[in-house]
Amino acid sequence: MSAVISHPLSVLPVPASRATQEPAWVRWLLISIALGWLGLFLFIPLAAIFTEALRKGLEVYWASLVDPDALSAIKLTLIATVIAVPANLVFGIAAAWAIAKFEFRGKQLLLTLIDLPFAVSPVIAGLIYVLLFGAQGWFGEWLQAHDVKIIFAVPGIVLATIFVTFPFVARELIPLMQAQGTEEEEAAVTMGASGWQTLWRVTLPNVKWGLLYGVILCNARAMGEFGAVSVVSGHIRGMTNTLPLHVEILYNEYNFAAAFAAASLLAGLALVTLALKSAVEWKTGAELRARNEETSNEH
Amino acid sequence: MSIEVRNINKRFGNFTALNNISLDLPSGELTALLGPSGCGKTTLLRIIAGLEQPDGGNVLFHGKDATGSHVRERKVGFVFQHYALFRHMTVFENVAFGLRVRPRQERPSEAEIRRKVHELLELVQLDWIADRYPAQLSGGQRQRIALARALAVEPQVLLLDEPFGALDAKVRKDLRRWLRRLHDELHITSVFVTHDQEEALEVADRVVVLNKGGIEQVGTPDEVYDQPATPFVYQFLGNVNLFHSRVHDGFAKIGELEVAVDGHEDTQNAAALAYVRPHDIEIHRTPENGSTFAATVVHIHAIGPIVRLELARADATEYVEAELTRERFRELALKEGEEIFVKPRSLRVFIDPNPAVA
C-alpha cells in the first residue's frame, strides 16, 4: 500500500512549498547578516592571527616557537592537559554512571556541584586554590613545613585546569546515559555479568561517541584555559607559564610576532578541535538516526 | 524449579505496589501474572528476578531462600518488554554474551560458544540473522532474539515482562502460540506478565490475577474465566453484564427475575451485584414466569460469526449486552426496537461490599 503511494512521489519532483517560505529578499538578508557577523567576529580575527604571526617571515615565526621559554610553555600546557583530561575522564564516567543508573539521596546536589565550574568565574576558581594552598592560605604553613609547593608551581596549574574542565565529560554523558535507561545493564546482570563487565561491554560502548565528544571539549578547554591558571601560576618564565600565559607576556612586551606565533598554535588547536568535534557530531548524529529508526520500527 | 513467594511487601514512597503477596509457582509450569497497569505485576516479576528488593518477605527457589542473593546468582532468564538487546552487538554476540561473561574457568571454548549460539538461534528460527544488528530487525524478531539470549545461560526460571506488549496484534498472536510451543518443548518454569486477558488465558497453564497490589485469584484459565472468585476478576476477564440486585432468603431479584443463589440462604435484603457473560444470555420472544425480564433491542451488530445485541431493560435504566450465534439470531428474526425477554443462563452474585445509599 505504502509502495503504491510513495512511487509517484519519488518520480515527480515535489516543488518546495511556497506557502511556507519567506520571500527571497528576507532569506538573503538573514543569510548575509549571519555571514557578516561570523566574518567580523570570527574569520577576520582568525586570519589576523596567522598574518600577524607570519608578518616577519617564516624564520622569525619558527624561531619564536622553538625559543626555550615557548617550548617550556608548550610542555607545561601538555603536562597539565595530559593529567587533567584523563582525571576528568575517569571522574566523568564515574559521576555519569552514578547519576544516570542509580537512585540515591543528594543526586540533585551532586549534579549542581558538577556544574559549579561552569557557573564560577575561572579567576575565582584560581583564587580558591590560592586561599587554600597559598603561603597565607589554610594549608600554607603545613605545606611550607613539608616543602610542598602547589601555588606558583606545576601542581597548582594542574589543579586549576582540572577544576575548570571538570564538567565537560560528565555533562556530556549524563543526558545520554539517562536517555538510554538501565534495561541493557539489567539484562547484562541477569546473564551473570559483573559490574566491571557491564561497564566495559555494555555501558561504555553505548556512549563511546558522546564520551569522545566530551574528551575533545575537555581537552580544548584544558589547553586554552587562561583565567584560573593565570591566578595560580605566578607567570615564572620557563617554569610556570602555559601557552596562553606565554602569549599574554609576549604581547605585553610588544613582541607581537612571537605572541601571534604562539597564538597561532592555540588557534590551530582550536581548528583541529572543531574538525574533530564536527566529525564526532556527524557520527553521533548517524547513530541517533539509526536509533530513531529502530524505535519507529518497533510498531 | 519451583518458585515460592512468601509475604512479599513493596512500597514506592506512599504507593503500595505489593501488599503481602504469597504465591506458589510449581516447577515446569507457564504462569501468567495478569492485571491492569499499576497492579504490581511487573514489580513482583522483578522481585522474583532480584532486580528489585522487597521491603519484606521472601522469595524461595526450589525451597531455598533466594531473597538475599544477587541477580547474577539467581540464574534467571529475563526478557524485557522493550527487548533490551545490546544495540552495538550483532545478534550472534547478543546471544553469546551470557557465555562470554562467565569466569574464565567456567567459560566454554569459542567453538562451543559458536555451536551453542547457533543451536539457540535455530530454536527461535532466526539462524540466518546472526550477523545483523538489533536495529535491522523487526519487533517480533528482536523479541525472539531476546528470548534466545535469556536461554543461553541455561536459566532455571524464565521471566518475561510483557513480552508481546510492544508488538502489533498479528505478530503478537503468532508469537504467543510460538512461546507456548517452545515452553512445551523446554518445560522450564516460566512466568510472564501481561495486561491482556486473552493472552493470559490462551498461553498460560495458570493465571494469577492481581489488582492493587493484591492477588484476586489463582487458577487455571478455565477456572478464572468460568468461576471468577471476585467481582474484579469477573470484570477484568472478558465482557460481562453487571446488574444491581437485592438478595433475600437465598434468592437474588433482578426486576421480575428471581434466581436462587447458593450460600446466601440467611441473607436478608442485601444489595448485591450480579454478573452474566454476554454469551450466557438467552433471548426469548415470550416471557417465562420468574426467570426472564423484558428488554428492548437497541442495537444489532451482525458482523462475524457472533451477533452482538445491545438491549435496554424495560424495568430499569441498565443496558445489557448479549451474544447470539447466527442461527439463533436468524431463528428469532430480531429487529431493532422490538421487545424481547432476557433469560440469564448462569448468573453469579456477589454481595455489594459498599452499596450505594438508596
XYZ file of C-alpha atoms in Angstrom:
657
model
C 0.000 0.000 0.000
C 2.654 2.481 1.026
C 4.737 1.495 -2.001
C 1.865 2.441 -4.271
C 1.584 5.835 -2.651
C 5.267 6.636 -2.422
C 6.057 5.669 -6.015
C 4.591 8.700 -7.809
C 6.163 10.969 -5.167
C 9.618 9.708 -5.965
C 9.086 10.131 -9.705
C 7.656 13.633 -9.722
C 9.895 16.193 -8.068
C 7.835 17.994 -5.484
C 8.267 21.771 -5.771
C 9.241 23.402 -2.474
C 6.104 24.702 -0.937
C 5.931 28.463 -1.472
C 3.347 28.783 1.235
C 5.900 28.051 3.944
C 8.767 30.128 2.542
C 9.764 33.710 3.190
C 10.326 35.990 0.155
C 13.785 35.843 -1.412
C 14.997 39.200 -0.089
C 14.227 38.202 3.503
C 16.179 34.974 3.124
C 19.167 36.725 1.552
C 19.134 39.455 4.186
C 19.165 36.927 7.038
C 21.929 34.876 5.454
C 24.076 37.972 4.833
C 23.640 39.198 8.403
C 24.680 35.818 9.744
C 27.686 35.524 7.462
C 28.716 39.157 8.023
C 28.588 38.684 11.774
C 30.639 35.495 11.571
C 33.188 37.173 9.307
C 33.564 40.213 11.542
C 33.942 38.340 14.802
C 35.457 35.028 13.767
C 37.082 34.842 10.365
C 38.846 38.232 10.337
C 40.427 37.791 13.811
C 41.435 34.260 12.902
C 43.063 35.425 9.685
C 44.690 38.293 11.613
C 46.385 35.857 13.968
C 48.054 33.992 11.157
C 49.022 37.080 9.113
C 50.470 38.806 12.190
C 52.323 35.638 13.146
C 53.889 35.385 9.695
C 54.413 39.094 9.110
C 58.170 38.942 9.732
C 58.592 35.775 7.714
C 58.681 32.082 8.396
C 62.082 32.223 10.044
C 61.022 34.557 12.807
C 57.842 32.520 13.233
C 59.794 29.323 13.659
C 62.379 30.921 15.918
C 59.724 32.219 18.299
C 58.212 28.736 18.543
C 61.472 26.947 19.331
C 62.503 29.615 21.825
C 63.216 27.783 25.159
C 60.527 29.733 27.016
C 57.975 28.908 24.324
C 58.928 25.237 24.362
C 58.666 25.174 28.129
C 55.199 26.775 27.936
C 54.112 24.190 25.367
C 55.462 21.430 27.562
C 53.680 22.697 30.655
C 50.409 23.063 28.755
C 50.739 19.486 27.549
C 51.548 18.208 31.059
C 48.506 19.937 32.557
C 46.320 18.562 29.767
C 47.678 15.039 29.967
C 46.870 14.926 33.679
C 43.591 16.875 33.668
C 41.861 15.121 30.765
C 42.281 11.505 31.976
C 41.436 12.562 35.544
C 38.208 14.172 34.386
C 37.532 11.267 32.054
C 37.538 8.835 34.960
C 35.618 11.212 37.166
C 33.111 11.998 34.429
C 32.352 8.351 33.736
C 32.006 7.577 37.436
C 29.711 10.554 38.062
C 27.575 9.929 34.985
C 27.270 6.222 35.805
C 26.193 7.008 39.359
C 23.739 9.723 38.389
C 22.175 8.035 35.364
C 21.935 4.455 36.573
C 21.229 4.713 40.291
C 18.797 6.417 42.619
C 20.292 7.969 45.703
C 19.817 10.837 48.103
C 21.674 14.020 47.170
C 21.696 13.266 43.432
C 20.458 16.762 42.593
C 23.134 18.296 44.789
C 25.833 16.304 43.008
C 24.505 17.481 39.639
C 24.636 21.089 40.823
C 28.186 20.637 42.112
C 29.283 19.227 38.764
C 28.007 22.407 37.101
C 29.794 24.649 39.588
C 32.938 25.216 37.486
C 30.710 26.474 34.645
C 28.990 28.918 36.962
C 32.053 30.232 38.778
C 34.412 32.660 37.066
C 37.772 30.921 36.364
C 39.597 33.713 38.195
C 37.606 32.912 41.351
C 38.455 29.237 40.846
C 42.137 30.135 40.797
C 41.729 32.316 43.867
C 40.147 29.432 45.782
C 43.333 27.446 45.335
C 45.484 30.414 46.343
C 43.346 30.774 49.500
C 43.709 27.071 50.246
C 47.303 26.360 49.329
C 48.965 29.791 49.113
C 51.567 30.994 51.628
C 48.851 32.747 53.679
C 46.255 30.059 52.911
C 44.635 27.404 55.109
C 47.170 24.708 54.343
C 50.000 27.149 53.530
C 52.028 26.674 56.679
C 51.754 22.907 56.656
C 52.766 22.790 53.001
C 55.714 25.067 53.609
C 56.826 22.976 56.575
C 56.802 19.898 54.385
C 58.368 21.709 51.449
C 55.473 21.097 49.084
C 54.868 23.800 46.510
C 51.424 23.982 44.929
C 50.768 27.639 44.194
C 53.143 29.249 41.662
C 54.159 25.721 40.664
C 53.065 22.968 38.334
C 50.660 21.216 40.796
C 48.619 24.415 41.154
C 48.319 24.759 37.394
C 47.197 21.148 37.076
C 44.664 21.572 39.909
C 43.220 24.743 38.370
C 42.980 23.064 34.973
C 41.211 20.040 36.451
C 38.745 22.296 38.234
C 37.860 24.322 35.163
C 37.491 21.297 32.855
C 35.678 19.209 35.464
C 32.106 19.236 33.995
C 32.779 18.514 30.323
C 32.818 14.708 30.237
C 30.191 14.223 32.956
C 27.850 16.791 31.388
C 28.132 15.127 28.001
C 27.483 11.618 29.335
C 24.698 12.171 31.870
C 21.850 13.018 29.457
C 22.994 10.320 27.044
C 23.090 7.629 29.715
C 19.791 8.787 31.175
C 18.147 8.541 27.769
C 19.460 5.019 27.329
C 17.971 3.868 30.629
C 19.094 0.864 32.620
C 17.459 -2.046 30.817
C 20.551 -3.153 28.917
C 22.580 -3.128 32.128
C 19.860 -5.102 33.903
C 19.833 -7.602 31.060
C 23.615 -7.971 31.326
C 23.430 -8.569 35.083
C 20.695 -11.207 34.787
C 23.016 -13.033 32.394
C 25.697 -13.116 35.064
C 27.885 -10.145 34.074
C 29.819 -8.432 36.874
C 29.759 -4.678 37.417
C 33.023 -4.209 35.502
C 31.916 -6.418 32.649
C 28.659 -4.479 32.409
C 30.533 -1.169 32.331
C 33.107 -2.262 29.734
C 30.914 -4.381 27.491
C 27.547 -2.614 27.654
C 27.579 0.893 29.100
C 30.765 2.361 27.617
C 30.323 1.021 24.052
C 26.867 2.602 24.054
C 28.207 6.054 24.926
C 31.584 5.948 23.151
C 30.901 8.830 20.747
C 29.442 11.032 23.457
C 32.471 10.211 25.568
C 34.878 11.163 22.797
C 32.979 14.400 22.232
C 33.288 15.241 25.930
C 37.009 14.452 25.889
C 37.602 16.714 22.874
C 35.846 19.654 24.516
C 37.637 18.950 27.801
C 40.970 18.828 26.001
C 40.365 22.104 24.156
C 39.466 23.884 27.348
C 42.388 22.371 29.276
C 44.880 23.691 26.695
C 43.230 27.077 26.318
C 42.433 27.889 29.951
C 43.726 31.314 30.945
C 41.973 32.871 33.941
C 42.271 30.228 36.633
C 45.769 29.214 35.592
C 46.862 32.850 35.467
C 45.983 33.345 39.144
C 47.868 30.302 40.439
C 50.795 30.356 38.033
C 52.827 33.370 39.099
C 53.996 33.796 35.477
C 57.502 32.476 36.019
C 59.026 32.199 32.577
C 60.272 28.812 31.613
C 58.733 27.373 34.779
C 55.047 28.077 35.353
C 53.984 29.594 32.064
C 51.407 27.810 29.971
C 50.878 28.622 26.313
C 48.006 31.121 26.829
C 50.016 32.885 29.558
C 53.055 32.941 27.300
C 51.018 34.728 24.624
C 49.984 37.392 27.131
C 53.521 38.014 28.366
C 54.950 38.341 24.860
C 52.167 40.679 23.845
C 52.700 42.887 26.883
C 56.343 43.109 25.884
C 55.335 44.339 22.413
C 56.859 41.199 20.895
C 53.926 40.886 18.526
C 55.370 38.397 16.034
C 56.248 35.903 18.792
C 52.944 36.482 20.600
C 50.977 35.822 17.459
C 53.105 32.809 16.600
C 52.240 31.217 19.951
C 48.625 32.290 19.497
C 48.579 30.627 16.088
C 49.382 27.333 17.791
C 46.342 27.724 20.034
C 44.218 28.801 17.084
C 45.424 25.783 15.114
C 44.483 23.597 18.049
C 41.017 25.170 18.095
C 40.599 24.443 14.380
C 41.652 20.809 14.837
C 39.264 20.512 17.777
C 36.432 21.938 15.677
C 37.116 19.480 12.870
C 37.200 16.540 15.297
C 34.081 17.782 17.021
C 32.180 18.002 13.724
C 33.340 14.523 12.759
C 32.143 13.104 16.073
C 28.877 15.037 15.852
C 28.304 13.630 12.392
C 28.986 10.152 13.708
C 26.700 10.510 16.766
C 24.044 12.030 14.533
C 24.202 8.954 12.318
C 23.874 6.748 15.374
C 20.995 8.774 16.727
C 19.183 8.488 13.410
C 19.725 4.738 13.444
C 18.283 4.565 16.928
C 15.263 6.656 15.995
C 14.658 4.337 13.092
C 14.909 1.443 15.497
C 12.230 2.874 17.779
C 9.938 3.728 14.868
C 10.357 0.200 13.525
C 9.100 -1.279 16.739
C 5.472 -0.780 15.857
C 12.486 -25.406 39.501
C 9.630 -24.240 41.719
C 9.324 -20.676 42.947
C 7.670 -19.675 46.188
C 6.821 -16.144 47.112
C 6.179 -15.542 50.810
C 4.500 -12.426 52.249
C 6.148 -10.013 49.869
C 5.635 -6.316 50.546
C 6.888 -3.462 48.434
C 6.239 0.255 48.645
C 7.388 3.094 46.435
C 7.060 6.190 48.600
C 3.406 6.313 49.615
C 2.319 3.863 46.945
C 1.869 0.244 47.969
C 2.957 -1.786 44.965
C 2.635 -5.210 46.598
C 0.666 -5.943 49.721
C 1.610 -9.183 51.464
C 1.742 -11.406 48.391
C 2.176 -15.170 48.759
C 2.276 -17.420 45.740
C 3.441 -20.890 44.728
C 4.702 -21.421 41.209
C 5.156 -25.158 40.613
C 8.076 -26.460 38.604
C 7.739 -26.602 34.827
C 4.574 -24.513 34.577
C 3.898 -21.448 32.497
C 2.224 -18.889 34.740
C 0.717 -15.561 33.759
C 0.654 -12.600 36.125
C -2.407 -10.761 34.870
C -3.731 -7.393 35.945
C -4.324 -3.779 34.954
C -1.407 -1.362 34.838
C -0.232 -0.356 38.281
C -1.400 -3.589 39.923
C 2.156 -4.576 40.869
C 2.655 -7.446 38.425
C 5.922 -6.160 36.933
C 7.243 -5.291 40.400
C 6.519 -8.856 41.529
C 8.328 -10.256 38.499
C 11.335 -8.001 39.129
C 11.421 -9.041 42.775
C 11.451 -12.713 41.728
C 14.331 -11.906 39.354
C 16.209 -9.944 42.005
C 16.162 -6.697 40.039
C 14.117 -5.154 42.834
C 14.398 -5.750 46.581
C 11.192 -6.366 48.561
C 10.583 -4.331 51.737
C 9.559 -7.543 53.460
C 9.004 -11.213 52.716
C 10.966 -13.944 50.962
C 11.466 -15.470 47.568
C 12.313 -19.172 47.571
C 13.830 -21.009 44.624
C 13.379 -24.744 44.896
C 12.687 -24.387 48.603
C 15.844 -22.345 49.261
C 15.684 -18.725 50.312
C 16.994 -16.556 47.480
C 15.835 -13.180 48.817
C 19.343 -12.023 49.695
C 21.156 -13.451 46.702
C 22.282 -11.224 43.839
C 20.577 -11.259 40.418
C 23.760 -12.793 38.996
C 23.475 -15.821 41.275
C 19.782 -16.482 40.753
C 20.137 -17.974 37.291
C 17.021 -16.405 35.887
C 16.412 -15.626 32.249
C 14.743 -12.238 31.998
C 13.075 -10.951 28.841
C 12.311 -7.233 28.860
C 9.284 -5.568 27.349
C 11.458 -3.441 25.077
C 13.867 -6.332 24.437
C 16.947 -4.526 25.882
C 19.150 -6.036 23.195
C 22.714 -4.680 23.175
C 22.484 -2.335 20.214
C 26.218 -2.235 19.498
C 26.473 -6.025 19.206
C 25.360 -8.357 16.456
C 22.609 -10.866 17.099
C 25.270 -13.544 17.500
C 27.179 -11.527 20.108
C 23.968 -10.689 21.944
C 23.147 -14.353 22.368
C 26.769 -15.225 23.200
C 27.009 -12.530 25.885
C 25.921 -14.697 28.813
C 28.531 -17.314 27.878
C 31.367 -14.828 27.327
C 30.997 -13.091 30.704
C 31.450 -16.312 32.665
C 34.541 -16.609 34.844
C 37.495 -17.929 32.845
C 37.469 -21.454 34.226
C 33.729 -21.922 33.518
C 33.768 -20.226 30.131
C 33.107 -22.537 27.193
C 35.564 -22.623 24.291
C 34.975 -20.395 21.256
C 33.828 -23.413 19.218
C 31.453 -24.440 21.972
C 30.022 -20.892 22.192
C 29.555 -20.901 18.409
C 27.724 -24.214 18.490
C 25.512 -23.200 21.399
C 24.548 -19.831 19.910
C 23.621 -21.367 16.581
C 21.597 -24.025 18.342
C 19.647 -21.324 20.192
C 19.191 -19.246 17.057
C 17.805 -22.335 15.351
C 15.469 -22.855 18.271
C 13.996 -19.389 17.747
C 14.150 -19.943 13.961
C 16.439 -16.989 13.319
C 19.736 -18.657 12.496
C 20.020 -16.723 9.231
C 20.050 -13.381 11.040
C 23.151 -13.909 13.232
C 25.286 -11.149 11.673
C 22.706 -8.382 11.823
C 22.408 -5.656 14.401
C 19.267 -5.243 16.546
C 18.332 -2.046 14.679
C 17.962 -4.098 11.489
C 15.369 -6.490 12.956
C 11.594 -6.297 13.236
C 9.960 -6.166 16.658
C 8.989 -9.832 16.596
C 12.491 -10.902 15.589
C 14.010 -8.802 18.360
C 11.760 -10.396 20.923
C 12.772 -13.892 19.779
C 16.464 -12.925 19.936
C 15.914 -11.564 23.445
C 14.418 -14.923 24.369
C 17.315 -16.866 22.816
C 19.743 -14.630 24.704
C 17.947 -15.290 28.005
C 18.001 -19.040 27.364
C 21.739 -19.047 26.588
C 22.672 -19.017 30.270
C 20.518 -22.125 30.841
C 18.298 -20.400 33.384
C 16.321 -22.346 35.943
C 13.500 -19.859 35.610
C 12.354 -17.798 32.653
C 10.741 -14.459 33.470
C 9.096 -12.384 30.754
C 7.906 -8.803 31.310
C 5.032 -8.009 28.931
C 6.856 -9.965 26.239
C 4.436 -9.051 23.467
C 3.402 -5.620 24.693
C 5.253 -3.612 22.046
C 4.208 -5.724 19.061
C 1.296 -5.318 16.705
C -1.747 -7.546 17.016
C -0.925 -10.065 14.274
C 2.703 -10.684 15.308
C 1.565 -10.861 18.897
C -0.810 -13.750 18.212
C 1.795 -15.720 16.249
C 4.444 -15.143 18.842
C 2.376 -16.198 21.829
C 1.477 -19.511 20.214
C 5.121 -19.945 19.417
C 6.034 -19.225 23.068
C 3.524 -21.862 24.198
C 5.058 -24.458 21.859
C 8.544 -23.505 22.995
C 7.535 -23.939 26.607
C 6.053 -27.353 25.861
C 9.403 -28.276 24.333
C 11.666 -26.929 27.093
C 9.474 -27.297 30.207
C 11.267 -24.564 32.029
C 9.411 -22.848 34.873
C 8.214 -19.624 33.284
C 6.359 -16.547 34.474
C 5.122 -13.831 32.190
C 3.469 -10.541 32.940
C 0.592 -9.287 30.841
C -2.365 -6.941 30.993
C -4.047 -8.750 28.106
C -6.548 -11.295 29.456
C -6.842 -13.056 26.103
C -3.083 -13.589 26.054
C -3.038 -14.930 29.614
C -5.952 -17.311 29.031
C -4.567 -18.626 25.770
C -0.933 -19.174 26.728
C -0.698 -19.914 30.443
C -1.142 -23.105 32.485
C -2.054 -20.972 35.450
C -3.248 -17.431 35.742
C -2.619 -15.184 38.738
C -4.975 -12.219 38.679
C -3.571 -9.202 40.509
C -5.253 -5.968 41.466
C -3.965 -3.033 43.532
C -1.003 -4.956 44.881
C -3.010 -7.994 45.981
C -3.898 -11.391 44.492
C -7.542 -11.691 43.434
C -7.474 -15.282 42.214
C -5.097 -18.044 41.204
C -6.269 -20.815 38.914
C -6.242 -22.452 35.512
C -7.533 -20.305 32.651
C -10.844 -22.215 32.783
C -11.217 -21.642 36.498
C -10.584 -17.925 36.447
C -12.831 -17.447 33.433
C -15.743 -19.678 34.447
C -15.617 -19.310 38.218
C -14.258 -15.870 38.980
C -13.643 -15.527 42.697
C -14.296 -11.812 42.912
C -16.235 -9.125 41.029
C -12.904 -7.703 39.854
C -11.877 -10.952 38.164
C -15.310 -11.162 36.536
C -14.983 -7.723 35.090
C -11.344 -7.990 34.122
C -11.648 -11.269 32.241
C -13.849 -10.730 29.225
C -17.065 -8.853 28.677
C -19.638 -9.011 31.379
C -23.033 -7.591 32.243
C -23.499 -6.149 35.698
C -26.911 -5.974 37.363
C -27.671 -4.250 40.623
C -29.904 -6.592 42.538
C -31.048 -7.488 46.019
C -30.514 -10.805 47.742
C -33.179 -12.037 50.162
C -33.621 -15.513 51.716
C -31.370 -17.180 49.201
C -32.846 -15.525 46.106
C -31.468 -12.689 44.010
C -34.040 -10.401 42.425
C -33.392 -8.562 39.186
C -36.628 -6.920 38.109
C -39.174 -9.708 37.659
C -36.389 -12.232 37.570
C -35.685 -14.372 40.616
C -32.679 -16.648 40.825
C -31.671 -18.997 43.623
C -28.223 -18.113 44.994
C -26.186 -20.685 46.883
C -24.656 -19.678 50.175
C -26.910 -16.711 50.802
C -29.895 -18.517 52.391
C -29.789 -16.334 55.505
C -29.003 -13.069 53.808
C -31.730 -10.522 54.396
C -32.408 -7.872 51.809
C -28.782 -7.044 50.956
C -27.612 -5.059 47.952
C -25.769 -7.328 45.547
C -24.003 -7.291 42.194
C -24.956 -9.963 39.685
C -22.686 -10.815 36.741
C -23.600 -12.560 33.491
C -21.372 -13.056 30.453
C -22.959 -11.859 27.178
C -22.821 -15.378 25.744
C -24.725 -16.739 28.761
C -27.784 -14.713 27.904
C -30.733 -16.300 26.131
C -33.243 -14.240 24.195
C -36.882 -15.311 24.050
C -39.948 -13.971 22.281
C -42.269 -14.869 25.154
C -41.829 -14.305 28.903
C -41.230 -17.176 31.298
C -42.629 -16.536 34.707
C -39.912 -15.567 37.151
C -36.925 -16.431 35.002
C -36.908 -13.638 32.421
C -37.107 -9.866 32.319
C -38.288 -7.654 29.488
C -35.953 -5.555 27.340
C -35.855 -3.667 24.045
C -33.348 -4.297 21.261
C -31.384 -1.049 20.887
C -28.628 -2.115 18.524
C -27.654 -5.116 16.420
C -24.013 -5.689 15.390
C -24.155 -8.599 12.993
C -20.517 -8.800 11.920
C -18.570 -12.045 12.125
C -19.751 -15.407 13.468
C -21.381 -13.878 16.507
C -24.207 -11.358 16.611
C -23.944 -8.765 19.358
C -27.097 -7.202 20.730
C -27.422 -4.153 22.865
C -30.565 -4.345 24.968
C -32.251 -1.798 27.197
C -34.028 -3.172 30.249
C -37.694 -2.243 30.424
C -37.766 -2.032 34.234
C -34.513 -0.173 34.878
C -32.097 2.139 33.101
C -29.464 -0.552 32.686
C -28.171 -1.781 29.359
C -27.461 -5.432 28.655
C -25.057 -6.893 26.131
C -25.899 -10.282 24.627
C -24.113 -12.521 22.128
C -26.031 -14.937 19.927
C -24.979 -17.410 17.292
C -26.020 -16.526 13.760
C -28.508 -19.430 13.641
C -30.275 -18.354 16.806
C -30.351 -14.765 15.557
C -31.952 -15.858 12.283
C -34.454 -18.047 14.124
C -35.567 -15.119 16.244
C -35.575 -12.711 13.281
C -34.866 -9.791 15.605
C -35.181 -6.149 14.588
C -34.071 -3.017 16.373
C -36.780 -1.559 18.617
C -38.546 -4.883 19.265
C -39.423 -6.051 22.757
C -37.907 -9.371 23.831
C -37.332 -11.332 27.049
C -33.932 -11.937 28.560
C -33.016 -15.122 30.421
C -29.558 -15.359 32.009
C -28.279 -18.909 31.768
C -25.692 -18.623 34.519
C -25.540 -15.783 36.940
C -23.057 -15.075 39.671
C -23.969 -12.921 42.621
C -21.652 -11.080 44.975
C -22.922 -9.129 47.970
C -22.080 -5.484 47.302
C -19.401 -4.538 49.873
C -20.190 -0.830 49.623
C -23.779 -0.423 48.433
C -24.975 2.902 47.109
C -27.214 4.665 49.609
C -30.763 4.154 48.359
